[in-house]
XYZ file of C-alpha atoms in Angstrom:
444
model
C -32.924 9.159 23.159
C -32.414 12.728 21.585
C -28.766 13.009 20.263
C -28.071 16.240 21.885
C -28.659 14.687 25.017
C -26.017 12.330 25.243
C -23.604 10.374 22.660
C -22.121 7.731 23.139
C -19.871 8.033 19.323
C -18.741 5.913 17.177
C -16.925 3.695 19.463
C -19.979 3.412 21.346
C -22.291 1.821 18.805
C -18.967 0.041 17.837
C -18.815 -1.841 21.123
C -22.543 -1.858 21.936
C -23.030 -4.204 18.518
C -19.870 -6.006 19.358
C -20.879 -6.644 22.721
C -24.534 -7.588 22.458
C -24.543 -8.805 18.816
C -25.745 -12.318 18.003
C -21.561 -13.197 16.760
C -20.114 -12.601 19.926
C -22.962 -14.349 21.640
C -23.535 -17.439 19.450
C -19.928 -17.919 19.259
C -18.093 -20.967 21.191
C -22.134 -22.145 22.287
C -24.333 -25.326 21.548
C -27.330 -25.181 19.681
C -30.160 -26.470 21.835
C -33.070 -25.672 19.009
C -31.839 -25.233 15.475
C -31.431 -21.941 13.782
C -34.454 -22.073 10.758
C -34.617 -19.634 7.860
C -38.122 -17.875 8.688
C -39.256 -17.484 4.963
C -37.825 -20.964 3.615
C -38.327 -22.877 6.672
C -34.569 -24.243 5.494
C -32.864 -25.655 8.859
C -29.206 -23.155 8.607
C -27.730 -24.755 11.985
C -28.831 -28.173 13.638
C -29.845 -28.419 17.550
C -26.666 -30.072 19.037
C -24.421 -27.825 17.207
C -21.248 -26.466 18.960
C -20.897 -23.181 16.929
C -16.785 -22.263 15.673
C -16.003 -19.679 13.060
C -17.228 -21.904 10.089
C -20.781 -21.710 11.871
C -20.776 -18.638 12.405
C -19.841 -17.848 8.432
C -23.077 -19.977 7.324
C -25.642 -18.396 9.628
C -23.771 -15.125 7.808
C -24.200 -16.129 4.730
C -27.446 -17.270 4.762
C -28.609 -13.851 5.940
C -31.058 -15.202 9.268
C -30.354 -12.148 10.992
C -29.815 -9.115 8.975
C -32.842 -8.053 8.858
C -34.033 -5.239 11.445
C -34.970 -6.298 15.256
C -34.112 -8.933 17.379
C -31.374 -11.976 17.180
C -33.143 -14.946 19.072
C -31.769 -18.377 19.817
C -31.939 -21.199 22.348
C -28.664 -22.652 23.817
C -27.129 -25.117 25.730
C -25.076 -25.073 28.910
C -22.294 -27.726 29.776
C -24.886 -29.252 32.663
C -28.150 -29.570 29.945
C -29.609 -25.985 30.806
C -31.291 -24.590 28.102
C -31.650 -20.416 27.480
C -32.704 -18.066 25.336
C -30.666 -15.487 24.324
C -32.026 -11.976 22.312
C -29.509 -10.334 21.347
C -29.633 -6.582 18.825
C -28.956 -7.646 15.118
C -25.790 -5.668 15.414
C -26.423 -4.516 11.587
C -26.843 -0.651 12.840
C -23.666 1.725 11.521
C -20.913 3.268 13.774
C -22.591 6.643 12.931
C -25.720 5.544 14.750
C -25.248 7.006 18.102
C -27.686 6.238 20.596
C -29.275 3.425 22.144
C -32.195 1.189 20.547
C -35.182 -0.428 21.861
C -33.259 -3.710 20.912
C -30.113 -2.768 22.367
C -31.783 -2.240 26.267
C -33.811 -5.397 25.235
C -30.504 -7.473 24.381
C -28.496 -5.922 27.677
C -31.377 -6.917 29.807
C -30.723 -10.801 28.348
C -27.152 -10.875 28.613
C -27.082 -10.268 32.220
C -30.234 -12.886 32.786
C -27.787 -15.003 30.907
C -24.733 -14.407 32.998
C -26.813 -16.221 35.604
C -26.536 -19.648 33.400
C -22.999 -18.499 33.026
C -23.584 -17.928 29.441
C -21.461 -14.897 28.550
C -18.851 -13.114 30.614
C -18.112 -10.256 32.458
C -15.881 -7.956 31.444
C -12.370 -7.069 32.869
C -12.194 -3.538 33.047
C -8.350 -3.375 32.766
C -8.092 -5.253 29.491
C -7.226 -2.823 26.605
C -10.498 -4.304 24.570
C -11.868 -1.815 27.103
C -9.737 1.079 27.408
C -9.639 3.519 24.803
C -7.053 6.187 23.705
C -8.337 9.531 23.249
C -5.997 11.320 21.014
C -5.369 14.929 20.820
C -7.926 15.816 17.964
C -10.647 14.146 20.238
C -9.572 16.209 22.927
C -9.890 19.371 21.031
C -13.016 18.516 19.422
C -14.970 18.415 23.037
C -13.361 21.404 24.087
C -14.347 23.281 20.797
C -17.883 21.650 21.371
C -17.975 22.956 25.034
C -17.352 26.737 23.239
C -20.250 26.237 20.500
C -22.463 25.121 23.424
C -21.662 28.140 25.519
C -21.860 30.299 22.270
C -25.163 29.331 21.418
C -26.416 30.264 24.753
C -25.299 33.862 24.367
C -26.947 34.086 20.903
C -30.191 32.264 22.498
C -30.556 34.830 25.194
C -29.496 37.976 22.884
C -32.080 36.997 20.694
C -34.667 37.392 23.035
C -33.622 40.373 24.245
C -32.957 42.242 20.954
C -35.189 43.489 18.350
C -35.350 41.073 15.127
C -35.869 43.622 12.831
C -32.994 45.528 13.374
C -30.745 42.980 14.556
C -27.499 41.433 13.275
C -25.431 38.639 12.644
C -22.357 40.705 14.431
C -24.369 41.587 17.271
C -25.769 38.466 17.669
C -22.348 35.807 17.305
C -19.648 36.565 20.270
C -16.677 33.861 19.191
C -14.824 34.668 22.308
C -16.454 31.470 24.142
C -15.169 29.451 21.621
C -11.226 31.415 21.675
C -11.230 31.127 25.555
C -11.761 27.412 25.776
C -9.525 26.363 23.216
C -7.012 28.488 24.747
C -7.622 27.526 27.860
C -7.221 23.754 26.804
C -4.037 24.463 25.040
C -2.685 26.655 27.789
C -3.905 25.038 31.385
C -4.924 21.481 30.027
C -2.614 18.913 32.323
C -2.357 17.043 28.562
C -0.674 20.489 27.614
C 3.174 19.789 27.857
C 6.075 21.745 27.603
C 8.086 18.731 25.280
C 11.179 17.393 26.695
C 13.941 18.447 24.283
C 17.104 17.019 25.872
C 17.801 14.449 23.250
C 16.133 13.328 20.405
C 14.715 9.834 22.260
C 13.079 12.571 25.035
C 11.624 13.762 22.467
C 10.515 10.722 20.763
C 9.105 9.077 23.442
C 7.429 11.951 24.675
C 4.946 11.933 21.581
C 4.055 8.076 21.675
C 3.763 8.709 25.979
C -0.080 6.867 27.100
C -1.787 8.852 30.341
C -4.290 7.517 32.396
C -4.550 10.820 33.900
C -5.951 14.472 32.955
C -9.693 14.962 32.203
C -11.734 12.213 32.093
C -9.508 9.757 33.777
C -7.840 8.929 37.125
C -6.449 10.785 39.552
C -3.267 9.717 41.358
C -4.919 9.742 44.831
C -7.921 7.335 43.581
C -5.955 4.723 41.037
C -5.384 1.341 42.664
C -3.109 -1.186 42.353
C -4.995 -3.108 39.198
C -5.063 0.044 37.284
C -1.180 -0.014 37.686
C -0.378 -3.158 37.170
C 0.961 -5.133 34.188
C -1.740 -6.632 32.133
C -1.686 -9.870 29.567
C -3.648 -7.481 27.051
C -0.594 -5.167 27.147
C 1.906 -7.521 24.715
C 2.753 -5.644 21.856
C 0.673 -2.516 22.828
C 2.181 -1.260 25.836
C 5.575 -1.742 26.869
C 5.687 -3.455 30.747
C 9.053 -1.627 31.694
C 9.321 2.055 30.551
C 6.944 3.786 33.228
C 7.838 6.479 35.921
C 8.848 5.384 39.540
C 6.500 7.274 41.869
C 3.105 7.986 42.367
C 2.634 8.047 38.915
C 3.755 4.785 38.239
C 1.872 2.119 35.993
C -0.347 5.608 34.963
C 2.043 7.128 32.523
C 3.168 4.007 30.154
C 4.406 4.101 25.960
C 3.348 2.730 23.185
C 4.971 -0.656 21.985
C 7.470 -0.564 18.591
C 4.945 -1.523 16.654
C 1.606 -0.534 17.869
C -0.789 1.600 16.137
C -3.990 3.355 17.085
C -7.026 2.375 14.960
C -10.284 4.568 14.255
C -12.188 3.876 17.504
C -8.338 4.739 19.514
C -8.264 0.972 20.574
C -4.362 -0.092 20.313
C -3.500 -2.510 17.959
C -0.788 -4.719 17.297
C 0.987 -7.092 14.293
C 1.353 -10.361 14.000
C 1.579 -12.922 11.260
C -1.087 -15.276 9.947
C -0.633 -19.148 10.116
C -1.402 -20.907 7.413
C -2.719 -24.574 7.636
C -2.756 -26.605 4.706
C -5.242 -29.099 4.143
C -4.641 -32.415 2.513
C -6.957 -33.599 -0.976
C -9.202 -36.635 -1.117
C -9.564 -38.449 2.242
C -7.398 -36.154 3.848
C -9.309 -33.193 3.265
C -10.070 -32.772 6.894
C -6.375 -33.529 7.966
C -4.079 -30.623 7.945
C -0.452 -31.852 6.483
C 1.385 -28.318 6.489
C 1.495 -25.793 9.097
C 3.135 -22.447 7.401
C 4.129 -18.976 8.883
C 2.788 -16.667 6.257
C 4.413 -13.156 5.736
C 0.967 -11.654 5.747
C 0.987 -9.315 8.753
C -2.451 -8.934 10.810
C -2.966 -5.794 12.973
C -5.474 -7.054 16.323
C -7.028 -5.014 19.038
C -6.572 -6.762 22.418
C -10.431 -8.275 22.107
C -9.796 -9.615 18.583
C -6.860 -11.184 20.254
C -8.634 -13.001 22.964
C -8.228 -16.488 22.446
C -6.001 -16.749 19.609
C -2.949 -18.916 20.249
C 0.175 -16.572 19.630
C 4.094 -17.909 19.030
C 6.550 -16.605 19.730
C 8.509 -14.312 17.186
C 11.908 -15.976 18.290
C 10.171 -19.806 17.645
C 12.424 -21.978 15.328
C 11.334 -21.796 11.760
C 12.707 -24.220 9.047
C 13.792 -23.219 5.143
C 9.770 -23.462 4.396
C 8.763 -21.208 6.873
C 7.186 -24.116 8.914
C 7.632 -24.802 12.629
C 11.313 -26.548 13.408
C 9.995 -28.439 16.932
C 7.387 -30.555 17.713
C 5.733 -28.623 20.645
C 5.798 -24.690 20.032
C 5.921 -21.937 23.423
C 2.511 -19.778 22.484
C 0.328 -17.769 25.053
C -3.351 -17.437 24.679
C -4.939 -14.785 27.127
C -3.080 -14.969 30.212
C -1.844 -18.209 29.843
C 1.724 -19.341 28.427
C 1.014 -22.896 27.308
C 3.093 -25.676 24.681
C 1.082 -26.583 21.628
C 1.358 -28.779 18.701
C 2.194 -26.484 15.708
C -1.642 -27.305 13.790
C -3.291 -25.612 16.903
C -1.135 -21.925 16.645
C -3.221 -18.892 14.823
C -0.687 -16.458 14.551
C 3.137 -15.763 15.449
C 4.680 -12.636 17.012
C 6.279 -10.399 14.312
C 9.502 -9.504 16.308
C 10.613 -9.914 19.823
C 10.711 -6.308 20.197
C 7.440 -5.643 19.562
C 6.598 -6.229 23.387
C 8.920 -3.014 24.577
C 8.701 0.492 23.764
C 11.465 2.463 21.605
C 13.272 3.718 24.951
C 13.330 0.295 26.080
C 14.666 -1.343 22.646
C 17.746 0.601 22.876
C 19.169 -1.419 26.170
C 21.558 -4.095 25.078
C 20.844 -7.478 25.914
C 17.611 -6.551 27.794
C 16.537 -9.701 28.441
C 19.370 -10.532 31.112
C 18.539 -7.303 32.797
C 16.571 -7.120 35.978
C 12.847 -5.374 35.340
C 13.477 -2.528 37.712
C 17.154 -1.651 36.119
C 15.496 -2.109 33.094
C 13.063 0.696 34.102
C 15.992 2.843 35.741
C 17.955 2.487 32.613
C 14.874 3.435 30.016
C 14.059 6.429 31.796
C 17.601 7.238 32.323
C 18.372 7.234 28.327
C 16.043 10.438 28.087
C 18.376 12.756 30.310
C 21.129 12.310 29.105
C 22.651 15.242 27.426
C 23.971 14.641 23.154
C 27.128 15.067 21.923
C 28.376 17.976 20.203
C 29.409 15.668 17.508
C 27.372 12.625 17.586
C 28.819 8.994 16.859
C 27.381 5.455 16.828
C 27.641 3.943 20.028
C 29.919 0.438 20.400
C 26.975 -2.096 21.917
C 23.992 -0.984 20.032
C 20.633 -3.118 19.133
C 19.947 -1.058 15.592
C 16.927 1.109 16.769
C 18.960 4.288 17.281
C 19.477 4.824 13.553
C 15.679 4.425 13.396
C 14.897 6.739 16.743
C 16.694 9.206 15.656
C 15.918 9.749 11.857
C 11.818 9.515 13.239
C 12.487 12.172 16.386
C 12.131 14.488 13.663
C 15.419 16.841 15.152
C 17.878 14.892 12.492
C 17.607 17.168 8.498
C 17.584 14.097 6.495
C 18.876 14.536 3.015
C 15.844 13.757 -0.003
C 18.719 12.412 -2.201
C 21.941 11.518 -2.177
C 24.651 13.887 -3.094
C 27.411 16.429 -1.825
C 27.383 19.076 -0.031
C 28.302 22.239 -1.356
C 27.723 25.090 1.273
C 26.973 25.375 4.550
C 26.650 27.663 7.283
C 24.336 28.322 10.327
C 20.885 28.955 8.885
C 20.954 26.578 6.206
C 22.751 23.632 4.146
C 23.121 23.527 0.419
C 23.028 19.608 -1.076
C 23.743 19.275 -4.864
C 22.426 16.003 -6.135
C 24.077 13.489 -8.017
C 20.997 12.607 -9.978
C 20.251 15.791 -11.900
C 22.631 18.365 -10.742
C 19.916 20.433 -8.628
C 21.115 21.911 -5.207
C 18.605 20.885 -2.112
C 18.247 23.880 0.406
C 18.150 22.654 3.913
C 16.920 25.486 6.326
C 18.018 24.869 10.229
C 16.065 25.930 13.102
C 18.357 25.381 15.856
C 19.070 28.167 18.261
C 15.868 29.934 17.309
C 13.161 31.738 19.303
């Protein structure tokens, strides 16, 4: 378990305690033995017990497993079959990055347990477990793959030369480190000339997903599933802008709204619900279901099992649900629920599609592959010399453009005063200052 040896990083340990902690695995299970307090002897949890989120928040509180070690329990199947499950504390940090004795311990259980169909197997085209790795990451192996091949050199000169006249210059040769940076940035198939033709090429090149280049899939080997459209994609991934051709369902872009957390899972908004609970014999009666404005960003695993509305779904003056029955999905199914039963709400109905795609009027009576033809389209086509708003729009091409970074946006408002090719000269209405505004176009 030597850390030069292998690493499985932060997202490793991440998973591993998300995975094979006792949360995930208590969660949504009956209690066959209760869960006791080991130094109080206080019963936390009652045998019979199906365990929700409330559960889950006492045996938390209460501090049962946060010690060091093992998580152990006894549960209860649907047909009376009772198992123990051992799971790692999941209390170790993201910065510890190998594996314990408790983690091979707790993997060993889960799969016995898979046999009483307690736990579940995971999909491996849900984006819980696919990962971005982002251009720093990139550059950090290769960097580590010149140190490594640096170090050798110095090991072997060392042994070779004599110590006491030796030194550092002769020793340290940086061109292993130069040549694979170079060679990343130069022959890397992640290293792209950027498509200039308009500012949405542009655009859209940046916030472009691969499933290809080092590390991942090659055209030849990637199946269908890899390809295909996935539930876990809403509001991460947009389902339409994609190439036609063999790289097709490889080469997708990131949804409107969609950011990248730490561990370069994809994550996307929506809005809390808010159920309201009514006082004295009520108390366990919810009287007011309310669409907060409090905006929740969820990786595709946080996601699983939540009920999500719609962002379209008829609210009334108090923010609460207009209908009686609301249109939600939850996982891959698209189901009608009473509003008290709905977690969270979409936060627009763009958020689904990527910019390229936002920009087609009145997408949603458009046929998915002209949809496709038409997104991809947008990116060749060649700007006016003077540009002007188009007649049908949707409102994302102020946006598009101003973000492409090719647009000089002004800091303040004011008027301009001089211009000519290399630069334009703004003075501001506020305090009379002039703004220089260097251009770049037409240069080398």
């Amino acid at each position: 378990f030597d850390p030069r040896r292998y690493d499985f990083a932060r997202v490793g340990r991440y998973k591993i305690n998300k995975k094979l902690g006792w949360k995930s695995r208590l969660f949504g299970q009956v209690l066959a033995q209760p869960i006791v307090d080991g130094e109080t002897g206080e019963i936390i949890l009652d045998a019979g017990i199906f365990v929700g989120e409330d559960q889950i928040k006492l045996v938390e509180e209460s501090g049962v497993f946060a010690g060091e070690g093992f998580a152990e329990f006894y549960i209860q199947s649907p047909d009376g079959v009772v198992s123990k499950v051992i799971c790692n504390n999941s209390n170790l940090p993201v910065e510890f990055r190998t594996v314990t004795r408790e983690d091979m311990i707790a993997n060993i259980s889960y799969l016995l347990n898979l046999m009483d169909d307690i736990g579940r197997t995971d999909d491996i085209d849900h984006l819980g477990n696919r990962r971005l790795r982002c251009v720093g990451e990139l550059l950090q192996n290769q960097f580590r793959i010149g140190l490594t091949r640096m170090e050798r050199v110095v090991r072997e000169r060392m042994t070779i030369q004599d110590m006491d006249t030796i030194t550092p210059q002769a020793l340290i040769n940086i061109r292993p480190v130069v040549a694979a940076i170079k060679e990343f940035f130069g022959s890397s198939q992640l290293s792209q000339f950027m498509d200039q033709t308009n500012p949405l090429g542009e655009l859209t090149h940046k916030r472009r997903l691969s499933a290809l280049g080092p590390g991942g899939l090659s055209r030849e080997r990637a199946g269908f599933e890899v390809r295909d459209v996935h539930h876990s994609h809403y509001g991460r991934m947009c389902p339409i802008e994609t190439p036609e051709g063999p790289n097709i369902g490889l080469i997708n872009s990131l949804s409107n709204y969609a950011k990248v957390n730490e561990f370069g899972f994809i994550e996307a908004p929506y809005r809390k619900v808010e159920k309201i609970y009514g006082k004295g014999k009520d108390k366990d009666k919810i009287v007011k279901v309310r669409v907060s404005d409090e905006v929740v960003y969820m990786t595709a695993d946080e996601e699983e099992g939540l009920t999500v509305a719609q962002a379209n779904a008829a609210l009334d003056s108090e923010n609460c649900f207009a209908a009686e029955h609301v249109a939600c999905r939850r996982g891959h199914d698209v189901l009608e629920v009473t509003p008290d039963k709905v977690d969270y709400m979409d936060v627009s109905p763009k958020e689904v599609v990527s910019i390229g795609t936002a920009m087609i009027p009145f997408l949603e009576n458009d046929d998915a592959n002209r949809a496709l033809m038409g997104a991809n389209m947008q990116r060749q086509a060649v700007p006016l010399l003077r540009a002007q708003a188009p007649l049908v729009g949707t409102g994302m091409e102020y946006t598009a453009a101003t973000d492409s970074g090719v647009c000089v946006l002004a800091k303040a408002s004011g008027k301009v005063v001089r211009c000519w090719g290399n630069e334009i000269h703004v003075l501001r209405d506020s305090d009379n200052k002039v703004d220089v505004y260097k251009l770049n176009k037409f240069l080398r």
